[in-house]
Amino acid sequence: MADGRLSERLPDFPWDLLAAAKRAAAEHTGGLVDLSMGTPVDPVPQVVREALAAASDSPGYPLTAGTAALRAAIVEWTVRTCIAPGSARSGPRSEASAAGTAPSEGLGVLPTIGSKELVAWLPTLLGIGPGDTVVIPTVCYPTYEVGVRLAGATPVRTDSLTSLGPARVKLVWVNSPSNPTGQVYPAGHLRKVVEWARERGAVVASDECYLTLGWEDEPVSVLSPEVSGGVLDGVLAVHSLSKRSNLAGYRAGFVAGDPEVVSELLAVRKHGGMIVPAPVQAAMVAALSDEEHAAAQRAAYAARRDVLRAALVKAGFEIEHSGAGLYLWATRGDDSWSTVDWFAERGILVAPGAFYGPAGERHVRVALTATDERVAAAVERLEI
């Protein structure tokens, strides 16, 4: 193999590092309670399964841009959830047939193979490379950094854009609600990020996979008029159906925002064969068009969150941020790996904060994605 392996640019795959703790936790007499990765455990909604099955006879190549029905469903959901009806406007509009956009709303939309795929490849798809800087949050989802390194660009962890100086910034990642912390940024903060980026010609990509899971805090989309100023130039929002609709196994996500940027993403993705399978596209239409299952899933997470949070506090943990999303960001001031071992002794697997950056080394991330029975088992073990 030639010198300079691409994998050498990348950090260790974090979940591989958790294998020993998982084995230790699995030895508990009551079995493993896995609160680490955040993998959905509840059933895929019946309406979604029926749509997938009905579209299973799909022998032809699907459209990278998505079917007309899927694009319409994404637009409708995004306007309804992220913006406000009739408020999405931008500059010159691309034709829908060429860019997967919805001219009636001025909103570019594009289905993706889950959200992680887009996060990992967005810098490359935008032509970012050596000499360019990409800003990622101080504590954040590891794939932001991975995507920057895959492109050969320079990642900078900061929550203060004024500290960057003259760096040639091409992309700014924001994540609200945050994974792992659950922190929610107010509209005023996000608006300042968008204004700063526009002044420099940078794109703002907002990972909003947990937008509909606000608890104490109410998240706001980067596409909302109070953040974007009513125009979508240079702004992208990334969404996933993995948690909302239990579709992690389907790999179903999308990106919405500036139609010119989305058009460029589509042009490159067509060459790369980055296509959501046709049956999954049909399933996405069903999922986005039905809010009943999403409300029921949200209620299930809320109930699990209440009991887990109370048990953690009773066990001496402080819960920081965590006003939204699917995780509790917990600390007792100890090293995160030591805390992972403490949980493993009780048959519970959690994620070390060190996975998410040096600033997370005194925390652990506790996921809400376990069955009611497993959550109850975790609560019982924390009380001992």
GROMACS .gro file of C-alpha atoms in nm:
model
  384
    1MET     CA    1   0.000   0.000   0.000
    2ALA     CA    2   0.127   0.349  -0.083
    3ASP     CA    3   0.259   0.572   0.192
    4GLY     CA    4   0.028   0.822   0.360
    5ARG     CA    5  -0.273   0.612   0.449
    6LEU     CA    6  -0.589   0.817   0.481
    7SER     CA    7  -0.682   0.639   0.804
    8GLU     CA    8  -0.367   0.779   0.966
    9ARG     CA    9  -0.520   1.128   0.950
   10LEU     CA   10  -0.810   1.011   1.163
   11PRO     CA   11  -0.847   0.955   1.537
   12ASP     CA   12  -0.920   0.609   1.677
   13PHE     CA   13  -1.278   0.503   1.615
   14PRO     CA   14  -1.428   0.595   1.952
   15TRP     CA   15  -1.667   0.304   1.996
   16ASP     CA   16  -1.385   0.053   1.951
   17LEU     CA   17  -1.223   0.204   2.260
   18LEU     CA   18  -1.532   0.123   2.465
   19ALA     CA   19  -1.512  -0.253   2.401
   20ALA     CA   20  -1.344  -0.343   2.731
   21ALA     CA   21  -1.597  -0.147   2.937
   22LYS     CA   22  -1.880  -0.311   2.741
   23ARG     CA   23  -1.744  -0.657   2.818
   24ALA     CA   24  -1.715  -0.568   3.186
   25ALA     CA   25  -2.069  -0.430   3.200
   26ALA     CA   26  -2.208  -0.736   3.022
   27GLU     CA   27  -2.083  -0.958   3.306
   28HIS     CA   28  -2.343  -0.814   3.543
   29THR     CA   29  -2.588  -1.079   3.659
   30GLY     CA   30  -2.880  -0.874   3.532
   31GLY     CA   31  -2.726  -0.823   3.189
   32LEU     CA   32  -2.600  -0.516   3.010
   33VAL     CA   33  -2.782  -0.181   3.012
   34ASP     CA   34  -2.641   0.003   2.713
   35LEU     CA   35  -2.677   0.381   2.746
   36SER     CA   36  -2.373   0.458   2.535
   37MET     CA   37  -2.421   0.498   2.161
   38GLY     CA   38  -2.779   0.620   2.150
   39THR     CA   39  -2.910   0.349   1.919
   40PRO     CA   40  -3.291   0.348   1.886
   41VAL     CA   41  -3.456   0.041   2.040
   42ASP     CA   42  -3.826   0.106   1.984
   43PRO     CA   43  -4.016  -0.035   1.682
   44VAL     CA   44  -4.016   0.132   1.342
   45PRO     CA   45  -4.362   0.290   1.301
   46GLN     CA   46  -4.606   0.068   1.113
   47VAL     CA   47  -4.689   0.343   0.863
   48VAL     CA   48  -4.322   0.363   0.770
   49ARG     CA   49  -4.279  -0.014   0.736
   50GLU     CA   50  -4.583  -0.032   0.512
   51ALA     CA   51  -4.445   0.242   0.286
   52LEU     CA   52  -4.108   0.064   0.266
   53ALA     CA   53  -4.273  -0.266   0.176
   54ALA     CA   54  -4.498  -0.106  -0.086
   55ALA     CA   55  -4.192   0.042  -0.259
   56SER     CA   56  -3.978  -0.272  -0.235
   57ASP     CA   57  -4.018  -0.357  -0.605
   58SER     CA   58  -3.779  -0.082  -0.717
   59PRO     CA   59  -3.546  -0.228  -0.981
   60GLY     CA   60  -3.435   0.102  -1.134
   61TYR     CA   61  -3.181   0.357  -1.014
   62PRO     CA   62  -3.328   0.613  -0.773
   63LEU     CA   63  -3.275   0.988  -0.804
   64THR     CA   64  -2.994   1.141  -0.601
   65ALA     CA   65  -3.214   1.449  -0.562
   66GLY     CA   66  -3.498   1.236  -0.429
   67THR     CA   67  -3.841   1.180  -0.573
   68ALA     CA   68  -4.075   1.474  -0.618
   69ALA     CA   69  -4.285   1.334  -0.335
   70LEU     CA   70  -3.985   1.316  -0.101
   71ARG     CA   71  -3.866   1.667  -0.185
   72ALA     CA   72  -4.215   1.799  -0.119
   73ALA     CA   73  -4.236   1.612   0.213
   74ILE     CA   74  -3.898   1.749   0.324
   75VAL     CA   75  -3.997   2.103   0.229
   76GLU     CA   76  -4.330   2.078   0.408
   77TRP     CA   77  -4.174   1.935   0.724
   78THR     CA   78  -3.889   2.188   0.723
   79VAL     CA   79  -4.117   2.487   0.675
   80ARG     CA   80  -4.358   2.357   0.938
   81THR     CA   81  -4.089   2.267   1.193
   82CYS     CA   82  -3.787   2.487   1.128
   83ILE     CA   83  -3.912   2.805   0.967
   84ALA     CA   84  -4.265   2.940   0.959
   85PRO     CA   85  -4.520   2.888   0.683
   86GLY     CA   86  -4.438   3.102   0.382
   87SER     CA   87  -4.128   3.262   0.533
   88ALA     CA   88  -3.850   3.073   0.355
   89ARG     CA   89  -3.698   3.310   0.103
   90SER     CA   90  -3.358   3.339  -0.056
   91GLY     CA   91  -3.181   3.499  -0.346
   92PRO     CA   92  -3.192   3.377  -0.707
   93ARG     CA   93  -3.359   3.036  -0.718
   94SER     CA   94  -3.232   2.731  -0.901
   95GLU     CA   95  -3.471   2.513  -1.096
   96ALA     CA   96  -3.608   2.223  -0.895
   97SER     CA   97  -3.528   1.969  -1.164
   98ALA     CA   98  -3.162   2.065  -1.152
   99ALA     CA   99  -3.102   2.120  -0.785
  100GLY     CA  100  -3.363   1.937  -0.584
  101THR     CA  101  -3.504   2.267  -0.463
  102ALA     CA  102  -3.856   2.392  -0.405
  103PRO     CA  103  -3.880   2.725  -0.588
  104SER     CA  104  -4.215   2.804  -0.427
  105GLU     CA  105  -4.035   2.827  -0.092
  106GLY     CA  106  -3.682   2.925  -0.202
  107LEU     CA  107  -3.556   2.627  -0.003
  108GLY     CA  108  -3.299   2.376  -0.125
  109VAL     CA  109  -3.351   2.019   0.000
  110LEU     CA  110  -3.159   1.698  -0.056
  111PRO     CA  111  -3.197   1.351   0.097
  112THR     CA  112  -2.885   1.199   0.251
  113ILE     CA  113  -2.779   0.851   0.356
  114GLY     CA  114  -2.836   0.933   0.722
  115SER     CA  115  -2.686   1.248   0.870
  116LYS     CA  116  -2.345   1.105   0.966
  117GLU     CA  117  -2.256   1.048   0.601
  118LEU     CA  118  -2.321   1.414   0.522
  119VAL     CA  119  -2.133   1.535   0.829
  120ALA     CA  120  -1.830   1.327   0.732
  121TRP     CA  121  -1.822   1.437   0.369
  122LEU     CA  122  -1.960   1.792   0.374
  123PRO     CA  123  -1.618   1.966   0.376
  124THR     CA  124  -1.507   1.754   0.078
  125LEU     CA  125  -1.835   1.811  -0.105
  126LEU     CA  126  -1.790   2.187  -0.059
  127GLY     CA  127  -1.439   2.177  -0.207
  128ILE     CA  128  -1.271   2.254   0.125
  129GLY     CA  129  -0.913   2.132   0.152
  130PRO     CA  130  -0.557   2.201   0.267
  131GLY     CA  131  -0.509   2.556   0.392
  132ASP     CA  132  -0.875   2.596   0.481
  133THR     CA  133  -1.014   2.611   0.834
  134VAL     CA  134  -1.335   2.451   0.957
  135VAL     CA  135  -1.474   2.556   1.293
  136ILE     CA  136  -1.626   2.287   1.514
  137PRO     CA  137  -1.769   2.320   1.866
  138THR     CA  138  -1.536   2.281   2.164
  139VAL     CA  139  -1.729   1.973   2.277
  140CYS     CA  140  -1.893   1.793   1.987
  141TYR     CA  141  -1.984   1.487   1.785
  142PRO     CA  142  -1.653   1.329   1.673
  143THR     CA  143  -1.751   1.308   1.305
  144TYR     CA  144  -1.723   1.685   1.261
  145GLU     CA  145  -1.348   1.660   1.311
  146VAL     CA  146  -1.326   1.341   1.106
  147GLY     CA  147  -1.489   1.514   0.809
  148VAL     CA  148  -1.243   1.800   0.825
  149ARG     CA  149  -0.946   1.563   0.835
  150LEU     CA  150  -1.081   1.357   0.547
  151ALA     CA  151  -1.078   1.678   0.340
  152GLY     CA  152  -0.723   1.762   0.446
  153ALA     CA  153  -0.839   2.088   0.606
  154THR     CA  154  -0.768   2.220   0.956
  155PRO     CA  155  -1.025   2.177   1.233
  156VAL     CA  156  -1.042   2.441   1.505
  157ARG     CA  157  -1.240   2.374   1.822
  158THR     CA  158  -1.388   2.695   1.954
  159ASP     CA  159  -1.718   2.840   2.072
  160SER     CA  160  -1.588   3.195   2.025
  161LEU     CA  161  -1.550   3.300   1.663
  162THR     CA  162  -1.371   3.621   1.764
  163SER     CA  163  -1.074   3.410   1.874
  164LEU     CA  164  -1.003   3.287   1.521
  165GLY     CA  165  -0.816   3.592   1.393
  166PRO     CA  166  -0.730   3.588   1.020
  167ALA     CA  167  -0.787   3.216   0.965
  168ARG     CA  168  -0.938   3.130   0.626
  169VAL     CA  169  -1.265   2.987   0.754
  170LYS     CA  170  -1.478   2.807   0.495
  171LEU     CA  171  -1.726   2.622   0.713
  172VAL     CA  172  -1.868   2.666   1.064
  173TRP     CA  173  -2.043   2.375   1.233
  174VAL     CA  174  -2.300   2.450   1.499
  175ASN     CA  175  -2.500   2.189   1.690
  176SER     CA  176  -2.806   2.290   1.886
  177PRO     CA  177  -2.933   2.092   2.069
  178SER     CA  178  -2.583   1.964   2.123
  179ASN     CA  179  -2.465   1.608   2.106
  180PRO     CA  180  -2.335   1.528   2.367
  181THR     CA  181  -2.426   1.807   2.609
  182GLY     CA  182  -2.788   1.886   2.520
  183GLN     CA  183  -2.706   2.256   2.527
  184VAL     CA  184  -2.941   2.483   2.331
  185TYR     CA  185  -2.818   2.806   2.175
  186PRO     CA  186  -3.062   3.099   2.174
  187ALA     CA  187  -3.161   3.260   1.846
  188GLY     CA  188  -2.945   3.565   1.915
  189HIS     CA  189  -2.629   3.355   1.946
  190LEU     CA  190  -2.702   3.164   1.626
  191ARG     CA  191  -2.781   3.487   1.442
  192LYS     CA  192  -2.438   3.627   1.533
  193VAL     CA  193  -2.272   3.311   1.399
  194VAL     CA  194  -2.461   3.341   1.070
  195GLU     CA  195  -2.377   3.710   1.035
  196TRP     CA  196  -2.008   3.645   1.111
  197ALA     CA  197  -1.991   3.367   0.854
  198ARG     CA  198  -2.167   3.567   0.584
  199GLU     CA  199  -1.920   3.850   0.624
  200ARG     CA  200  -1.643   3.601   0.541
  201GLY     CA  201  -1.818   3.397   0.274
  202ALA     CA  202  -1.829   3.087   0.495
  203VAL     CA  203  -2.108   2.832   0.512
  204VAL     CA  204  -2.285   2.765   0.842
  205ALA     CA  205  -2.394   2.403   0.879
  206SER     CA  206  -2.629   2.346   1.169
  207ASP     CA  207  -2.670   1.990   1.293
  208GLU     CA  208  -3.031   1.991   1.414
  209CYS     CA  209  -3.097   1.619   1.455
  210TYR     CA  210  -3.246   1.676   1.802
  211LEU     CA  211  -3.440   1.993   1.721
  212THR     CA  212  -3.781   1.848   1.813
  213LEU     CA  213  -3.661   1.714   2.149
  214GLY     CA  214  -3.664   2.026   2.361
  215TRP     CA  215  -3.727   1.969   2.732
  216GLU     CA  216  -3.645   2.263   2.960
  217ASP     CA  217  -3.512   2.462   2.663
  218GLU     CA  218  -3.680   2.528   2.329
  219PRO     CA  219  -3.444   2.481   2.033
  220VAL     CA  220  -3.457   2.709   1.731
  221SER     CA  221  -3.347   2.622   1.378
  222VAL     CA  222  -3.078   2.813   1.195
  223LEU     CA  223  -3.334   2.840   0.913
  224SER     CA  224  -3.580   3.037   1.125
  225PRO     CA  225  -3.624   3.402   1.026
  226GLU     CA  226  -3.505   3.520   1.369
  227VAL     CA  227  -3.170   3.353   1.298
  228SER     CA  228  -3.135   3.371   0.921
  229GLY     CA  229  -3.288   3.715   0.879
  230GLY     CA  230  -3.544   3.568   0.639
  231VAL     CA  231  -3.282   3.469   0.379
  232LEU     CA  232  -3.107   3.134   0.353
  233ASP     CA  233  -2.781   3.241   0.191
  234GLY     CA  234  -2.487   3.038   0.320
  235VAL     CA  235  -2.698   2.842   0.568
  236LEU     CA  236  -2.763   2.466   0.586
  237ALA     CA  237  -2.961   2.260   0.837
  238VAL     CA  238  -2.889   1.889   0.874
  239HIS     CA  239  -3.167   1.657   0.992
  240SER     CA  240  -3.211   1.288   1.061
  241LEU     CA  241  -3.503   1.048   1.103
  242SER     CA  242  -3.293   0.806   1.310
  243LYS     CA  243  -3.421   0.918   1.649
  244ARG     CA  244  -3.749   1.090   1.557
  245SER     CA  245  -3.881   0.786   1.370
  246ASN     CA  246  -3.645   0.504   1.483
  247LEU     CA  247  -3.495   0.485   1.133
  248ALA     CA  248  -3.127   0.453   1.221
  249GLY     CA  249  -3.124   0.122   1.033
  250TYR     CA  250  -3.276   0.285   0.724
  251ARG     CA  251  -3.006   0.556   0.698
  252ALA     CA  252  -3.252   0.836   0.633
  253GLY     CA  253  -3.160   1.202   0.661
  254PHE     CA  254  -3.164   1.526   0.467
  255VAL     CA  255  -3.009   1.868   0.435
  256ALA     CA  256  -3.207   2.188   0.375
  257GLY     CA  257  -3.115   2.552   0.322
  258ASP     CA  258  -2.945   2.774   0.067
  259PRO     CA  259  -3.057   2.639  -0.274
  260GLU     CA  260  -2.730   2.733  -0.443
  261VAL     CA  261  -2.524   2.541  -0.188
  262VAL     CA  262  -2.764   2.246  -0.203
  263SER     CA  263  -2.739   2.252  -0.583
  264GLU     CA  264  -2.361   2.221  -0.556
  265LEU     CA  265  -2.391   1.933  -0.311
  266LEU     CA  266  -2.626   1.755  -0.551
  267ALA     CA  267  -2.393   1.807  -0.847
  268VAL     CA  268  -2.106   1.639  -0.664
  269ARG     CA  269  -2.314   1.368  -0.499
  270LYS     CA  270  -2.452   1.254  -0.836
  271HIS     CA  271  -2.097   1.175  -0.948
  272GLY     CA  272  -2.022   0.993  -0.622
  273GLY     CA  273  -2.332   0.774  -0.625
  274MET     CA  274  -2.451   0.910  -0.289
  275ILE     CA  275  -2.810   0.798  -0.334
  276VAL     CA  276  -3.079   0.710  -0.082
  277PRO     CA  277  -3.241   0.380  -0.193
  278ALA     CA  278  -3.588   0.418  -0.347
  279PRO     CA  279  -3.774   0.215  -0.079
  280VAL     CA  280  -3.612   0.427   0.191
  281GLN     CA  281  -3.718   0.742   0.009
  282ALA     CA  282  -4.077   0.619   0.018
  283ALA     CA  283  -4.043   0.538   0.387
  284MET     CA  284  -3.912   0.888   0.452
  285VAL     CA  285  -4.221   1.041   0.290
  286ALA     CA  286  -4.441   0.841   0.526
  287ALA     CA  287  -4.232   0.930   0.830
  288LEU     CA  288  -4.219   1.302   0.756
  289SER     CA  289  -4.592   1.315   0.686
  290ASP     CA  290  -4.694   1.156   1.016
  291GLU     CA  291  -4.652   1.341   1.346
  292GLU     CA  292  -4.847   1.096   1.562
  293HIS     CA  293  -4.565   0.843   1.589
  294ALA     CA  294  -4.310   1.120   1.650
  295ALA     CA  295  -4.516   1.256   1.940
  296ALA     CA  296  -4.546   0.909   2.093
  297GLN     CA  297  -4.171   0.853   2.064
  298ARG     CA  298  -4.098   1.189   2.220
  299ALA     CA  299  -4.324   1.101   2.514
  300ALA     CA  300  -4.136   0.773   2.564
  301TYR     CA  301  -3.802   0.954   2.573
  302ALA     CA  302  -3.938   1.215   2.812
  303ALA     CA  303  -4.048   0.946   3.059
  304ARG     CA  304  -3.713   0.767   3.042
  305ARG     CA  305  -3.533   1.095   3.083
  306ASP     CA  306  -3.723   1.184   3.399
  307VAL     CA  307  -3.637   0.862   3.582
  308LEU     CA  308  -3.275   0.846   3.464
  309ARG     CA  309  -3.207   1.206   3.553
  310ALA     CA  310  -3.352   1.164   3.904
  311ALA     CA  311  -3.147   0.847   3.959
  312LEU     CA  312  -2.824   1.009   3.845
  313VAL     CA  313  -2.875   1.312   4.068
  314LYS     CA  314  -2.952   1.083   4.361
  315ALA     CA  315  -2.627   0.896   4.288
  316GLY     CA  316  -2.432   1.220   4.322
  317PHE     CA  317  -2.404   1.333   3.962
  318GLU     CA  318  -2.452   1.687   3.841
  319ILE     CA  319  -2.641   1.718   3.513
  320GLU     CA  320  -2.509   2.008   3.306
  321HIS     CA  321  -2.692   2.164   3.011
  322SER     CA  322  -2.908   1.874   2.885
  323GLY     CA  323  -3.204   2.103   2.827
  324ALA     CA  324  -3.285   1.919   2.505
  325GLY     CA  325  -3.184   1.615   2.304
  326LEU     CA  326  -3.141   1.247   2.383
  327TYR     CA  327  -2.857   1.258   2.634
  328LEU     CA  328  -2.775   1.358   2.989
  329TRP     CA  329  -2.433   1.523   3.031
  330ALA     CA  330  -2.331   1.406   3.376
  331THR     CA  331  -2.030   1.461   3.602
  332ARG     CA  332  -1.902   1.402   3.952
  333GLY     CA  333  -1.575   1.577   3.873
  334ASP     CA  334  -1.387   1.255   3.798
  335ASP     CA  335  -1.200   1.152   3.486
  336SER     CA  336  -1.452   1.033   3.226
  337TRP     CA  337  -1.293   0.691   3.179
  338SER     CA  338  -1.294   0.632   3.555
  339THR     CA  339  -1.663   0.717   3.555
  340VAL     CA  340  -1.723   0.478   3.265
  341ASP     CA  341  -1.562   0.204   3.476
  342TRP     CA  342  -1.782   0.297   3.775
  343PHE     CA  343  -2.092   0.251   3.561
  344ALA     CA  344  -1.957  -0.072   3.406
  345GLU     CA  345  -1.921  -0.224   3.753
  346ARG     CA  346  -2.297  -0.179   3.780
  347GLY     CA  347  -2.365  -0.330   3.439
  348ILE     CA  348  -2.429   0.006   3.271
  349LEU     CA  349  -2.242   0.128   2.965
  350VAL     CA  350  -2.209   0.504   2.907
  351ALA     CA  351  -1.991   0.712   2.676
  352PRO     CA  352  -1.686   0.897   2.811
  353GLY     CA  353  -1.688   1.271   2.759
  354ALA     CA  354  -1.333   1.240   2.622
  355PHE     CA  355  -1.488   1.109   2.299
  356TYR     CA  356  -1.622   1.459   2.234
  357GLY     CA  357  -1.308   1.665   2.289
  358PRO     CA  358  -1.060   1.751   2.566
  359ALA     CA  359  -1.313   1.979   2.737
  360GLY     CA  360  -1.537   1.678   2.798
  361GLU     CA  361  -1.289   1.475   3.001
  362ARG     CA  362  -1.479   1.519   3.331
  363HIS     CA  363  -1.819   1.414   3.199
  364VAL     CA  364  -2.002   1.112   3.064
  365ARG     CA  365  -2.287   1.102   2.816
  366VAL     CA  366  -2.588   0.897   2.921
  367ALA     CA  367  -2.829   0.808   2.641
  368LEU     CA  368  -3.206   0.780   2.679
  369THR     CA  369  -3.226   0.513   2.407
  370ALA     CA  370  -3.299   0.197   2.605
  371THR     CA  371  -3.621   0.010   2.665
  372ASP     CA  372  -3.834   0.095   2.966
  373GLU     CA  373  -3.726  -0.234   3.125
  374ARG     CA  374  -3.354  -0.162   3.077
  375VAL     CA  375  -3.395   0.195   3.203
  376ALA     CA  376  -3.567   0.060   3.513
  377ALA     CA  377  -3.277  -0.181   3.562
  378ALA     CA  378  -3.028   0.106   3.538
  379VAL     CA  379  -3.222   0.309   3.793
  380GLU     CA  380  -3.227   0.015   4.033
  381ARG     CA  381  -2.850  -0.036   4.000
  382LEU     CA  382  -2.777   0.332   4.054
  383GLU     CA  383  -2.971   0.323   4.380
  384ILE     CA  384  -2.754   0.049   4.528
   0.00000   0.00000   0.00000
